Amino acid sequence: MSDRLCQKMHMRIFINVLCCTLCFGLLNLPARAGDALLTKDDLVQVQPGIWAAMGLKLPEANPGLPIVGANNTQNGAKLLRVVSGQNTINGFRGVLYDNRDRGHSLLEPELYPSLTHIKYSSDLVANKLDFGLAGQIFFPAVVFGNSSTAMKGGPAPRSLPRLAMTNAPWDSISSALYANNHIYVYPEHRDHDAEDRFPANWPYMIISQGSSGSDRLFLNAIAMTLAALPQDTFEFLREQRLVAPTVQMILRRNLKTVSTRADYLSGLAHPSAFDGRLIRVGRMVEMASKLRPEDIPPLVQLRVIEGDFAEAAGLANLNERLIDTPSAIGRLWRDFAWERELVVSAEDTSAPNDQPLTFEWRLLNGDPQRVTIKPQGIDRRIARIRIAWHDPWTAPIPQSKKPAERRYSRVDIGVFASNGVHDSAPAMISIDFPEHQVRQYEIGPYGEKRLHSIDYNASGRDAYFDPLLFWSAGWTDTARYHKNGTLTGWDRQHSDDVSVDFVPAEPESQTPRYEIDRSNAPVPILRYTGE
């Protein structure tokens, strides 16, 4: 069994144990307001490096504090004041706010006086448990928060969301947060500007378009949405651990670009990063205030049951299986094939209110001429998906102040469960292509599409790629085929000379022919070690 598979099995066990632990801790959760000080003594370790804050003491509630501050002029504030006067909404009972950038981009306390803010003791701050990506500490409450930070230095700078997507076990931790009523906002910081650099799209967090401070609009939207939920709806969502996916659904359903169900089931509602100018907070508050327990859609859970993305593929024999979590599946295209296949099941999805479900499988990003999705069965719980190779492409940026395009190299497929009232938040299937490679495909002797050549020399062309996932090599390979159509090897032309060498596709021994040299960071270089 591979180390990564063992790690994922351990993480699934951890998630199950954590869910039970947090639910037990919530049984007698009182209404509170103010600040909650978290110390080391409040933490119970549930896995190496991960704790549950079971000893956290919440301050006594002050019924005289308003839900919305007197000087709060944020969009949606007037409507929230109106619905709060009906005495049926939950307000901020059982909700915590977690700022993880030490006040750099803070949801100001006076905006929502009855909202409890988490404060970290000095020993936790010294160990940076209050900073950056959330997930080392799980709280016995509904939590929303933010960290307006990024990795700006080092050989592989990136936003916090891309850090989570490219570093195990943060994919599983992010999934566990989502399944335990925790939702965080992080800026995309240069990962979603002229180019979408995320290797996957997922619903586990909200990614704001922009850098520091771009998350604040979303914090206000989340705060008002949570506060506007009716008390019985909030309790149902908390018990069923559906707070985070429901917030995601409400946000995406009420963007300015989304007016119809067809819009919601398209890429308009599900970008990698969200432009804060598109939020319609008033509509989010209205939808939340009318949401009934019996109408809540489920958390879609996916599982790959067949597929030809391998644990070792391409010249470097690297893993193509980037993410395998219940609501997000990510694959990296390293193989030489023109077309790949996945069979994915949503059979593990269950309705929280015993309503019958039907499923929608929709292409959100990619070429519809190169992606085929064939749902199976009456309720469409399984789909066979075929994806052909995609060269990078550009598309207009919605609602941009001036005409602008963004470059993409990733296919996204959304899976939605409908209970007849609402469509769920999406679960995502993403296939990321090595956009720094220049590939040419041709028609083979039997009419099949097959690889003709690959230019690997990204460094020579100054083409960007993620050094944690891909590499550059100083040559171009032209495929050589046997007359029966099988690949026999490569005619390899190096960038520094005109000579062409033949390199067999299969080594005669088990000795690896290639190794990745990371000594010249930030660009990893593939070296040929064969005879």
Short mmCIF file of C-alpha atoms in Angstrom, two decimals:
data_model
loop_
_atom_site.label_atom_id
_atom_site.label_comp_id
_atom_site.label_asym_id
_atom_site.label_seq_id
_atom_site.Cartn_x
_atom_site.Cartn_y
_atom_site.Cartn_z
CA MET A 1 0.00 0.00 0.00
CA SER A 2 1.41 3.43 -0.94
CA ASP A 3 2.32 6.00 1.71
CA ARG A 4 -0.23 8.43 0.27
CA LEU A 5 -3.00 5.81 0.41
CA CYS A 6 -2.11 4.97 4.03
CA GLN A 7 -2.15 8.66 4.83
CA LYS A 8 -5.60 9.11 3.29
CA MET A 9 -6.97 6.07 5.18
CA HIS A 10 -5.66 7.51 8.44
CA MET A 11 -7.18 10.89 7.57
CA ARG A 12 -10.59 9.31 6.92
CA ILE A 13 -10.46 7.62 10.32
CA PHE A 14 -9.46 10.96 11.86
CA ILE A 15 -12.39 12.73 10.16
CA ASN A 16 -14.88 10.19 11.51
CA VAL A 17 -13.46 10.37 15.04
CA LEU A 18 -13.38 14.17 14.88
CA CYS A 19 -16.99 14.41 13.71
CA CYS A 20 -18.13 12.29 16.65
CA THR A 21 -15.97 14.28 19.07
CA LEU A 22 -17.21 17.66 17.88
CA CYS A 23 -20.84 16.61 17.85
CA PHE A 24 -20.50 15.36 21.45
CA GLY A 25 -18.93 18.66 22.44
CA LEU A 26 -21.81 20.63 20.92
CA LEU A 27 -24.62 18.96 22.82
CA ASN A 28 -24.73 21.64 25.51
CA LEU A 29 -23.31 24.59 23.60
CA PRO A 30 -24.82 27.74 25.12
CA ALA A 31 -25.36 31.10 23.43
CA ARG A 32 -22.28 33.30 23.92
CA ALA A 33 -20.86 36.66 22.86
CA GLY A 34 -17.53 38.50 23.08
CA ASP A 35 -14.09 36.90 22.93
CA ALA A 36 -13.19 33.27 23.59
CA LEU A 37 -9.60 32.72 24.74
CA LEU A 38 -8.07 29.49 23.47
CA THR A 39 -5.10 28.05 25.37
CA LYS A 40 -2.95 24.96 25.05
CA ASP A 41 -4.83 23.34 27.93
CA ASP A 42 -8.07 23.53 25.91
CA LEU A 43 -6.71 21.29 23.17
CA VAL A 44 -7.13 17.53 22.80
CA GLN A 45 -4.86 15.90 20.24
CA VAL A 46 -6.80 13.74 17.80
CA GLN A 47 -3.93 13.09 15.39
CA PRO A 48 -0.29 14.17 15.27
CA GLY A 49 -0.33 17.90 14.58
CA ILE A 50 -4.14 18.23 14.81
CA TRP A 51 -6.19 19.16 17.86
CA ALA A 52 -9.82 19.59 18.87
CA ALA A 53 -10.55 22.61 21.08
CA MET A 54 -12.83 20.70 23.42
CA GLY A 55 -11.91 22.75 26.48
CA LEU A 56 -12.66 26.12 24.91
CA LYS A 57 -14.72 28.26 27.28
CA LEU A 58 -17.12 30.66 25.65
CA PRO A 59 -18.15 33.91 27.34
CA GLU A 60 -21.61 34.44 28.76
CA ALA A 61 -24.15 35.77 26.32
CA ASN A 62 -25.34 39.35 26.58
CA PRO A 63 -28.93 39.49 25.31
CA GLY A 64 -28.67 43.26 25.13
CA LEU A 65 -26.13 43.14 22.32
CA PRO A 66 -27.54 43.60 18.81
CA ILE A 67 -26.79 41.18 15.99
CA VAL A 68 -25.90 44.07 13.68
CA GLY A 69 -23.89 46.99 14.97
CA ALA A 70 -25.45 50.47 14.90
CA ASN A 71 -22.81 51.76 12.48
CA ASN A 72 -22.80 48.73 10.22
CA THR A 73 -23.61 50.00 6.73
CA GLN A 74 -22.52 46.85 4.87
CA ASN A 75 -24.76 45.57 2.09
CA GLY A 76 -27.50 43.45 3.61
CA ALA A 77 -27.29 45.05 7.07
CA LYS A 78 -30.70 46.76 6.83
CA LEU A 79 -32.42 43.54 5.77
CA LEU A 80 -30.71 41.57 8.53
CA ARG A 81 -31.98 44.10 11.10
CA VAL A 82 -35.50 43.57 9.76
CA VAL A 83 -35.38 39.77 9.91
CA SER A 84 -33.67 39.86 13.32
CA GLY A 85 -36.75 41.67 14.66
CA GLN A 86 -38.84 38.61 13.88
CA ASN A 87 -37.16 36.70 16.77
CA THR A 88 -36.95 33.50 14.71
CA ILE A 89 -33.42 33.72 13.36
CA ASN A 90 -30.41 32.17 15.04
CA GLY A 91 -28.15 35.22 15.11
CA PHE A 92 -24.64 34.23 16.18
CA ARG A 93 -25.54 31.62 18.75
CA GLY A 94 -23.02 28.78 18.39
CA VAL A 95 -20.91 30.70 15.83
CA LEU A 96 -17.22 31.64 16.20
CA TYR A 97 -15.10 33.98 14.10
CA ASP A 98 -11.46 32.97 13.59
CA ASN A 99 -9.04 35.59 12.26
CA ARG A 100 -5.78 33.91 11.20
CA ASP A 101 -3.70 36.86 10.01
CA ARG A 102 -3.31 38.58 13.40
CA GLY A 103 -5.66 41.41 12.56
CA HIS A 104 -4.25 42.20 9.12
CA SER A 105 -7.68 41.78 7.49
CA LEU A 106 -10.12 41.72 10.39
CA LEU A 107 -13.88 41.49 10.63
CA GLU A 108 -14.28 44.43 12.99
CA PRO A 109 -16.03 43.44 16.26
CA GLU A 110 -18.33 46.47 16.25
CA LEU A 111 -19.94 45.29 13.00
CA TYR A 112 -21.51 42.30 14.80
CA PRO A 113 -21.39 42.90 18.57
CA SER A 114 -22.89 39.52 19.51
CA LEU A 115 -20.40 37.49 17.45
CA THR A 116 -17.75 35.63 19.47
CA HIS A 117 -14.16 36.13 18.28
CA ILE A 118 -11.51 33.49 18.96
CA LYS A 119 -8.37 34.76 20.69
CA TYR A 120 -5.20 32.68 20.93
CA SER A 121 -2.96 32.51 23.99
CA SER A 122 0.67 33.56 23.68
CA ASP A 123 1.97 29.98 23.65
CA LEU A 124 -0.26 29.09 20.69
CA VAL A 125 0.78 32.28 18.91
CA ALA A 126 4.44 31.41 19.48
CA ASN A 127 3.84 28.09 17.71
CA LYS A 128 1.94 29.86 14.87
CA LEU A 129 -1.24 27.89 15.53
CA ASP A 130 -3.15 31.14 15.06
CA PHE A 131 -1.72 31.97 11.64
CA GLY A 132 -2.13 30.94 8.02
CA LEU A 133 -4.09 27.94 6.80
CA ALA A 134 -6.76 26.69 9.17
CA GLY A 135 -6.95 23.01 10.02
CA GLN A 136 -4.59 22.30 12.87
CA ILE A 137 -7.33 23.15 15.36
CA PHE A 138 -10.98 22.13 15.05
CA PHE A 139 -13.58 23.92 17.18
CA PRO A 140 -16.79 22.63 18.84
CA ALA A 141 -18.90 25.21 17.02
CA VAL A 142 -19.77 26.62 13.63
CA VAL A 143 -16.69 28.58 12.55
CA PHE A 144 -15.98 31.06 9.80
CA GLY A 145 -12.70 32.87 9.40
CA ASN A 146 -9.97 34.15 7.15
CA SER A 147 -6.26 34.60 6.61
CA SER A 148 -5.33 37.38 4.22
CA THR A 149 -1.81 36.00 3.76
CA ALA A 150 0.18 34.11 1.15
CA MET A 151 3.56 32.46 0.63
CA LYS A 152 5.36 35.32 -1.09
CA GLY A 153 8.93 34.06 -0.86
CA GLY A 154 10.88 30.88 -1.45
CA PRO A 155 11.21 28.75 -4.57
CA ALA A 156 7.47 28.13 -4.94
CA PRO A 157 5.41 31.21 -3.93
CA ARG A 158 1.67 30.66 -3.90
CA SER A 159 -1.62 31.53 -2.26
CA LEU A 160 -2.80 29.58 0.76
CA PRO A 161 -5.49 27.75 -1.26
CA ARG A 162 -2.90 26.55 -3.80
CA LEU A 163 -0.65 25.57 -0.91
CA ALA A 164 -3.45 23.38 0.45
CA MET A 165 -4.13 21.84 -2.96
CA THR A 166 -0.49 20.90 -3.58
CA ASN A 167 0.64 19.71 -0.14
CA ALA A 168 -0.70 16.55 1.48
CA PRO A 169 -2.40 16.17 3.89
CA TRP A 170 -3.95 19.65 3.54
CA ASP A 171 -6.42 18.38 0.94
CA SER A 172 -7.86 15.95 3.49
CA ILE A 173 -7.70 18.53 6.28
CA SER A 174 -9.60 21.02 4.10
CA SER A 175 -12.22 18.36 3.43
CA ALA A 176 -12.51 17.65 7.17
CA LEU A 177 -13.02 21.34 7.93
CA TYR A 178 -15.78 21.51 5.32
CA ALA A 179 -17.50 18.45 6.82
CA ASN A 180 -17.32 19.94 10.34
CA ASN A 181 -19.04 23.30 9.79
CA HIS A 182 -15.82 25.32 9.31
CA ILE A 183 -15.50 27.66 6.36
CA TYR A 184 -12.59 30.00 5.64
CA VAL A 185 -11.84 32.76 3.15
CA TYR A 186 -8.41 33.23 1.55
CA PRO A 187 -7.26 35.62 -1.23
CA GLU A 188 -6.06 34.13 -4.51
CA HIS A 189 -3.02 36.50 -4.47
CA ARG A 190 -1.66 36.23 -8.04
CA ASP A 191 -2.94 32.70 -8.61
CA HIS A 192 -6.06 33.82 -10.50
CA ASP A 193 -5.16 36.97 -12.40
CA ALA A 194 -4.04 36.70 -16.03
CA GLU A 195 -3.81 32.93 -15.50
CA ASP A 196 -5.70 30.43 -13.35
CA ARG A 197 -2.84 28.62 -11.60
CA PHE A 198 -4.90 26.42 -9.32
CA PRO A 199 -4.47 22.71 -10.10
CA ALA A 200 -8.02 22.01 -8.93
CA ASN A 201 -11.32 23.69 -8.13
CA TRP A 202 -12.97 22.76 -4.86
CA PRO A 203 -15.75 23.91 -2.50
CA TYR A 204 -13.77 23.52 0.73
CA MET A 205 -13.01 27.23 1.09
CA ILE A 206 -13.99 30.55 -0.44
CA ILE A 207 -11.20 32.08 -2.52
CA SER A 208 -11.48 35.83 -3.04
CA GLN A 209 -10.27 37.54 -6.19
CA GLY A 210 -7.40 39.83 -5.24
CA SER A 211 -4.93 40.11 -2.39
CA SER A 212 -5.00 41.46 1.16
CA GLY A 213 -8.42 42.74 2.16
CA SER A 214 -10.32 41.16 -0.73
CA ASP A 215 -11.66 38.61 1.76
CA ARG A 216 -13.55 41.14 3.91
CA LEU A 217 -16.57 41.38 1.61
CA PHE A 218 -16.99 37.63 1.90
CA LEU A 219 -16.61 37.66 5.69
CA ASN A 220 -19.50 40.10 5.91
CA ALA A 221 -21.58 38.03 3.51
CA ILE A 222 -20.95 34.85 5.51
CA ALA A 223 -21.63 36.55 8.84
CA MET A 224 -24.98 37.91 7.68
CA THR A 225 -25.97 34.63 6.03
CA LEU A 226 -25.26 32.62 9.18
CA ALA A 227 -27.06 35.13 11.39
CA ALA A 228 -30.14 35.14 9.14
CA LEU A 229 -30.73 31.39 9.33
CA PRO A 230 -33.85 30.43 11.33
CA GLN A 231 -32.99 28.80 14.66
CA ASP A 232 -34.32 25.37 13.72
CA THR A 233 -32.59 25.50 10.33
CA PHE A 234 -29.28 26.46 11.93
CA GLU A 235 -29.53 23.61 14.44
CA PHE A 236 -30.38 21.14 11.68
CA LEU A 237 -27.46 22.29 9.57
CA ARG A 238 -25.10 22.11 12.53
CA GLU A 239 -26.20 18.62 13.54
CA GLN A 240 -26.04 17.35 9.96
CA ARG A 241 -22.66 19.11 9.43
CA LEU A 242 -24.02 20.95 6.39
CA VAL A 243 -23.28 24.57 7.34
CA ALA A 244 -20.29 25.04 5.02
CA PRO A 245 -21.84 23.50 1.87
CA THR A 246 -25.07 25.41 2.48
CA VAL A 247 -23.19 28.72 2.76
CA GLN A 248 -21.39 27.84 -0.47
CA MET A 249 -24.69 27.11 -2.19
CA ILE A 250 -26.26 30.38 -1.02
CA LEU A 251 -23.22 32.43 -2.08
CA ARG A 252 -22.99 30.89 -5.54
CA ARG A 253 -26.74 30.98 -6.18
CA ASN A 254 -26.86 34.74 -5.51
CA LEU A 255 -23.97 36.10 -7.53
CA LYS A 256 -24.78 38.91 -9.96
CA THR A 257 -23.88 36.60 -12.85
CA VAL A 258 -26.36 33.94 -11.67
CA SER A 259 -30.07 34.53 -12.24
CA THR A 260 -31.42 31.13 -13.29
CA ARG A 261 -30.95 27.49 -12.42
CA ALA A 262 -29.12 27.05 -15.73
CA ASP A 263 -26.69 29.76 -14.64
CA TYR A 264 -26.13 28.00 -11.32
CA LEU A 265 -25.37 24.73 -13.07
CA SER A 266 -22.75 26.43 -15.27
CA GLY A 267 -19.28 27.81 -14.79
CA LEU A 268 -20.72 31.27 -14.08
CA ALA A 269 -21.43 30.24 -10.49
CA HIS A 270 -18.30 28.22 -9.79
CA PRO A 271 -15.02 30.00 -10.61
CA SER A 272 -11.81 29.14 -8.79
CA ALA A 273 -11.88 32.57 -7.15
CA PHE A 274 -14.83 34.90 -6.58
CA ASP A 275 -14.96 38.59 -7.40
CA GLY A 276 -16.36 40.40 -4.36
CA ARG A 277 -18.15 42.89 -6.60
CA LEU A 278 -20.49 40.09 -7.69
CA ILE A 279 -21.83 39.28 -4.21
CA ARG A 280 -25.50 40.10 -3.62
CA VAL A 281 -25.53 40.03 0.17
CA GLY A 282 -29.14 41.11 0.50
CA ARG A 283 -30.30 38.18 -1.57
CA MET A 284 -28.10 35.84 0.47
CA VAL A 285 -29.72 37.12 3.68
CA GLU A 286 -33.19 36.73 2.21
CA MET A 287 -32.53 33.19 1.00
CA ALA A 288 -30.99 32.16 4.33
CA SER A 289 -33.90 33.59 6.34
CA LYS A 290 -36.40 31.51 4.34
CA LEU A 291 -34.45 28.24 4.32
CA ARG A 292 -36.32 25.40 5.99
CA PRO A 293 -34.73 22.18 7.35
CA GLU A 294 -36.78 20.00 5.01
CA ASP A 295 -35.45 21.92 1.97
CA ILE A 296 -31.72 21.65 2.68
CA PRO A 297 -29.75 19.85 -0.07
CA PRO A 298 -27.09 17.27 0.81
CA LEU A 299 -23.33 17.24 0.79
CA VAL A 300 -22.36 15.54 -2.47
CA GLN A 301 -19.77 12.81 -1.92
CA LEU A 302 -17.81 11.36 -4.83
CA ARG A 303 -15.72 8.28 -5.35
CA VAL A 304 -13.67 7.17 -8.37
CA ILE A 305 -14.59 3.61 -9.25
CA GLU A 306 -12.63 3.35 -12.52
CA GLY A 307 -9.99 5.44 -14.20
CA ASP A 308 -6.75 5.38 -16.17
CA PHE A 309 -4.96 8.15 -14.28
CA ALA A 310 -2.04 6.27 -12.75
CA GLU A 311 0.21 6.47 -9.71
CA ALA A 312 3.23 6.60 -12.03
CA ALA A 313 3.04 8.25 -15.46
CA GLY A 314 5.09 10.33 -17.89
CA LEU A 315 8.87 10.34 -18.21
CA ALA A 316 9.38 10.97 -14.50
CA ASN A 317 6.82 8.34 -13.40
CA LEU A 318 5.03 10.75 -11.10
CA ASN A 319 1.59 10.35 -9.56
CA GLU A 320 -1.38 11.69 -11.54
CA ARG A 321 -3.78 11.38 -8.59
CA LEU A 322 -3.52 14.73 -6.87
CA ILE A 323 -6.70 14.85 -4.76
CA ASP A 324 -9.09 12.10 -3.65
CA THR A 325 -11.52 13.56 -1.14
CA PRO A 326 -15.30 13.21 -0.81
CA SER A 327 -16.23 16.50 -2.51
CA ALA A 328 -13.16 17.15 -4.67
CA ILE A 329 -11.22 14.91 -7.03
CA GLY A 330 -8.11 16.23 -8.77
CA ARG A 331 -6.01 14.65 -11.49
CA LEU A 332 -2.78 15.76 -13.23
CA TRP A 333 -2.34 14.83 -16.89
CA ARG A 334 1.17 13.36 -17.22
CA ASP A 335 0.48 10.50 -19.64
CA PHE A 336 1.01 10.77 -23.40
CA ALA A 337 -2.52 9.65 -24.39
CA TRP A 338 -4.90 11.83 -26.36
CA GLU A 339 -7.91 10.79 -24.29
CA ARG A 340 -8.44 9.65 -20.69
CA GLU A 341 -11.39 8.22 -18.76
CA LEU A 342 -12.89 8.34 -15.27
CA VAL A 343 -15.95 6.62 -13.87
CA VAL A 344 -17.15 8.47 -10.80
CA SER A 345 -19.88 7.57 -8.34
CA ALA A 346 -21.98 9.83 -6.13
CA GLU A 347 -23.68 6.83 -4.49
CA ASP A 348 -22.31 7.77 -1.06
CA THR A 349 -24.45 10.92 -1.06
CA SER A 350 -27.46 10.77 1.24
CA ALA A 351 -30.26 13.28 1.71
CA PRO A 352 -30.37 14.79 5.21
CA ASN A 353 -34.17 14.85 5.11
CA ASP A 354 -34.93 11.55 3.31
CA GLN A 355 -35.99 13.29 0.11
CA PRO A 356 -35.30 11.60 -3.24
CA LEU A 357 -32.27 12.99 -5.05
CA THR A 358 -31.36 13.41 -8.68
CA PHE A 359 -27.90 14.33 -9.89
CA GLU A 360 -26.56 16.78 -12.44
CA TRP A 361 -23.07 16.38 -13.95
CA ARG A 362 -22.04 19.61 -15.66
CA LEU A 363 -18.94 20.81 -17.47
CA LEU A 364 -17.97 24.07 -15.75
CA ASN A 365 -14.66 24.79 -17.44
CA GLY A 366 -13.21 23.27 -20.60
CA ASP A 367 -13.99 22.51 -24.23
CA PRO A 368 -17.42 20.79 -24.59
CA GLN A 369 -16.14 19.24 -27.82
CA ARG A 370 -13.40 17.45 -25.86
CA VAL A 371 -15.31 16.36 -22.75
CA THR A 372 -18.04 13.72 -22.74
CA ILE A 373 -20.11 13.08 -19.61
CA LYS A 374 -22.53 10.15 -19.65
CA PRO A 375 -24.61 9.82 -16.45
CA GLN A 376 -25.98 6.35 -15.75
CA GLY A 377 -29.09 5.07 -13.98
CA ILE A 378 -32.44 6.66 -13.26
CA ASP A 379 -31.10 9.06 -10.63
CA ARG A 380 -27.77 9.58 -12.47
CA ARG A 381 -25.57 8.72 -9.48
CA ILE A 382 -22.73 7.38 -11.66
CA ALA A 383 -21.14 9.01 -14.67
CA ARG A 384 -18.56 7.90 -17.22
CA ILE A 385 -16.35 10.83 -18.18
CA ARG A 386 -13.97 11.03 -21.14
CA ILE A 387 -11.57 13.94 -21.51
CA ALA A 388 -9.38 14.67 -24.51
CA TRP A 389 -6.15 16.65 -24.33
CA HIS A 390 -6.60 20.41 -23.90
CA ASP A 391 -4.08 23.00 -25.01
CA PRO A 392 -4.25 26.18 -22.89
CA TRP A 393 -7.11 28.50 -23.76
CA THR A 394 -8.37 31.93 -22.78
CA ALA A 395 -11.85 33.11 -21.85
CA PRO A 396 -13.35 36.53 -21.03
CA ILE A 397 -13.40 37.53 -17.36
CA PRO A 398 -17.07 38.03 -16.34
CA GLN A 399 -18.08 41.53 -15.29
CA SER A 400 -14.58 42.89 -15.84
CA LYS A 401 -14.37 46.70 -15.84
CA LYS A 402 -12.52 46.55 -19.14
CA PRO A 403 -12.23 43.73 -21.72
CA ALA A 404 -9.89 41.13 -20.27
CA GLU A 405 -9.22 37.43 -20.62
CA ARG A 406 -7.83 34.75 -18.32
CA ARG A 407 -5.72 31.76 -19.39
CA TYR A 408 -6.84 28.29 -18.33
CA SER A 409 -5.42 24.79 -18.51
CA ARG A 410 -7.82 22.85 -16.29
CA VAL A 411 -11.10 21.06 -16.91
CA ASP A 412 -13.70 21.32 -14.12
CA ILE A 413 -16.81 19.19 -13.79
CA GLY A 414 -19.42 19.98 -11.14
CA VAL A 415 -21.68 17.37 -9.58
CA PHE A 416 -24.91 18.63 -8.02
CA ALA A 417 -27.62 16.83 -6.07
CA SER A 418 -31.16 18.21 -6.34
CA ASN A 419 -33.90 17.45 -3.84
CA GLY A 420 -36.53 19.16 -5.98
CA VAL A 421 -36.25 22.43 -4.06
CA HIS A 422 -32.58 23.36 -4.16
CA ASP A 423 -29.49 22.21 -6.00
CA SER A 424 -26.61 21.44 -3.67
CA ALA A 425 -23.21 23.04 -3.55
CA PRO A 426 -21.05 21.35 -6.17
CA ALA A 427 -18.64 18.54 -5.66
CA MET A 428 -15.80 19.01 -8.14
CA ILE A 429 -13.77 16.86 -10.54
CA SER A 430 -10.71 18.66 -11.94
CA ILE A 431 -8.16 17.60 -14.54
CA ASP A 432 -5.09 19.84 -14.71
CA PHE A 433 -2.94 19.91 -17.85
CA PRO A 434 0.81 20.68 -18.03
CA GLU A 435 0.31 23.95 -19.88
CA HIS A 436 4.06 24.61 -20.06
CA GLN A 437 4.50 21.64 -22.41
CA VAL A 438 3.95 22.18 -26.12
CA ARG A 439 2.31 19.02 -27.44
CA GLN A 440 1.45 18.04 -30.98
CA TYR A 441 -0.94 15.17 -31.73
CA GLU A 442 -1.48 13.41 -35.06
CA ILE A 443 -3.76 10.87 -36.71
CA GLY A 444 -2.32 7.35 -36.51
CA PRO A 445 -2.55 4.60 -39.16
CA TYR A 446 -5.82 3.31 -37.70
CA GLY A 447 -7.47 6.71 -37.46
CA GLU A 448 -6.58 7.12 -33.80
CA LYS A 449 -5.25 10.33 -32.25
CA ARG A 450 -1.73 9.82 -30.91
CA LEU A 451 1.14 11.93 -29.64
CA HIS A 452 3.53 13.30 -32.24
CA SER A 453 5.89 15.44 -30.13
CA ILE A 454 6.40 17.23 -26.81
CA ASP A 455 8.56 20.28 -26.22
CA TYR A 456 9.51 20.01 -22.53
CA ASN A 457 11.78 23.05 -22.45
CA ALA A 458 9.64 25.38 -20.37
CA SER A 459 12.72 27.12 -18.96
CA GLY A 460 13.99 27.92 -22.45
CA ARG A 461 10.63 29.41 -23.40
CA ASP A 462 10.24 31.17 -20.01
CA ALA A 463 6.91 29.38 -19.58
CA TYR A 464 5.53 29.28 -16.04
CA PHE A 465 4.69 26.00 -14.33
CA ASP A 466 4.13 24.92 -10.73
CA PRO A 467 7.47 23.53 -9.52
CA LEU A 468 5.75 21.40 -6.88
CA LEU A 469 3.85 19.50 -9.56
CA PHE A 470 5.79 19.70 -12.83
CA TRP A 471 9.30 20.10 -14.25
CA SER A 472 11.23 21.34 -17.28
CA ALA A 473 13.70 19.49 -19.55
CA GLY A 474 16.01 20.84 -22.21
CA TRP A 475 14.75 18.82 -25.14
CA THR A 476 11.92 18.07 -27.54
CA ASP A 477 10.79 14.46 -28.03
CA THR A 478 9.27 13.24 -31.29
CA ALA A 479 7.50 9.91 -30.91
CA ARG A 480 8.62 6.92 -32.97
CA TYR A 481 6.08 4.13 -33.47
CA HIS A 482 6.26 0.50 -34.59
CA LYS A 483 4.22 -0.36 -37.66
CA ASN A 484 1.65 -1.95 -35.35
CA GLY A 485 1.10 1.43 -33.69
CA THR A 486 2.94 0.86 -30.39
CA LEU A 487 5.30 3.54 -29.10
CA THR A 488 8.92 2.38 -29.39
CA GLY A 489 10.74 5.48 -28.23
CA TRP A 490 11.69 9.08 -28.82
CA ASP A 491 13.80 10.98 -31.28
CA ARG A 492 15.22 13.49 -28.82
CA GLN A 493 16.57 16.85 -29.94
CA HIS A 494 18.33 18.88 -27.27
CA SER A 495 17.88 22.61 -27.16
CA ASP A 496 21.62 23.34 -27.17
CA ASP A 497 22.53 21.45 -30.34
CA VAL A 498 21.08 20.03 -33.55
CA SER A 499 21.84 16.36 -32.84
CA VAL A 500 18.99 13.89 -32.48
CA ASP A 501 19.28 10.82 -30.25
CA PHE A 502 16.95 7.86 -30.12
CA VAL A 503 15.72 6.98 -26.61
CA PRO A 504 13.76 3.71 -26.16
CA ALA A 505 10.38 4.10 -24.49
CA GLU A 506 10.92 1.08 -22.23
CA PRO A 507 14.23 0.58 -20.37
CA GLU A 508 15.88 -2.82 -20.61
CA SER A 509 16.40 -2.85 -16.84
CA GLN A 510 14.31 -1.65 -13.90
CA THR A 511 16.75 1.20 -13.25
CA PRO A 512 14.94 4.55 -13.50
CA ARG A 513 15.99 6.49 -16.58
CA TYR A 514 15.06 9.93 -15.26
CA GLU A 515 15.49 11.91 -12.08
CA ILE A 516 14.33 15.38 -11.06
CA ASP A 517 17.09 17.79 -10.07
CA ARG A 518 15.77 20.46 -7.68
CA SER A 519 19.16 21.98 -6.87
CA ASN A 520 18.59 24.93 -9.21
CA ALA A 521 15.35 26.05 -7.54
CA PRO A 522 12.87 27.42 -8.32
CA VAL A 523 12.84 25.42 -11.57
CA PRO A 524 13.13 21.62 -11.20
CA ILE A 525 14.94 20.07 -14.16
CA LEU A 526 14.45 16.52 -15.43
CA ARG A 527 17.73 14.68 -16.06
CA TYR A 528 18.14 11.65 -18.30
CA THR A 529 20.19 8.98 -16.53
CA GLY A 530 19.82 6.10 -19.00
CA GLU A 531 22.56 4.71 -21.19
#
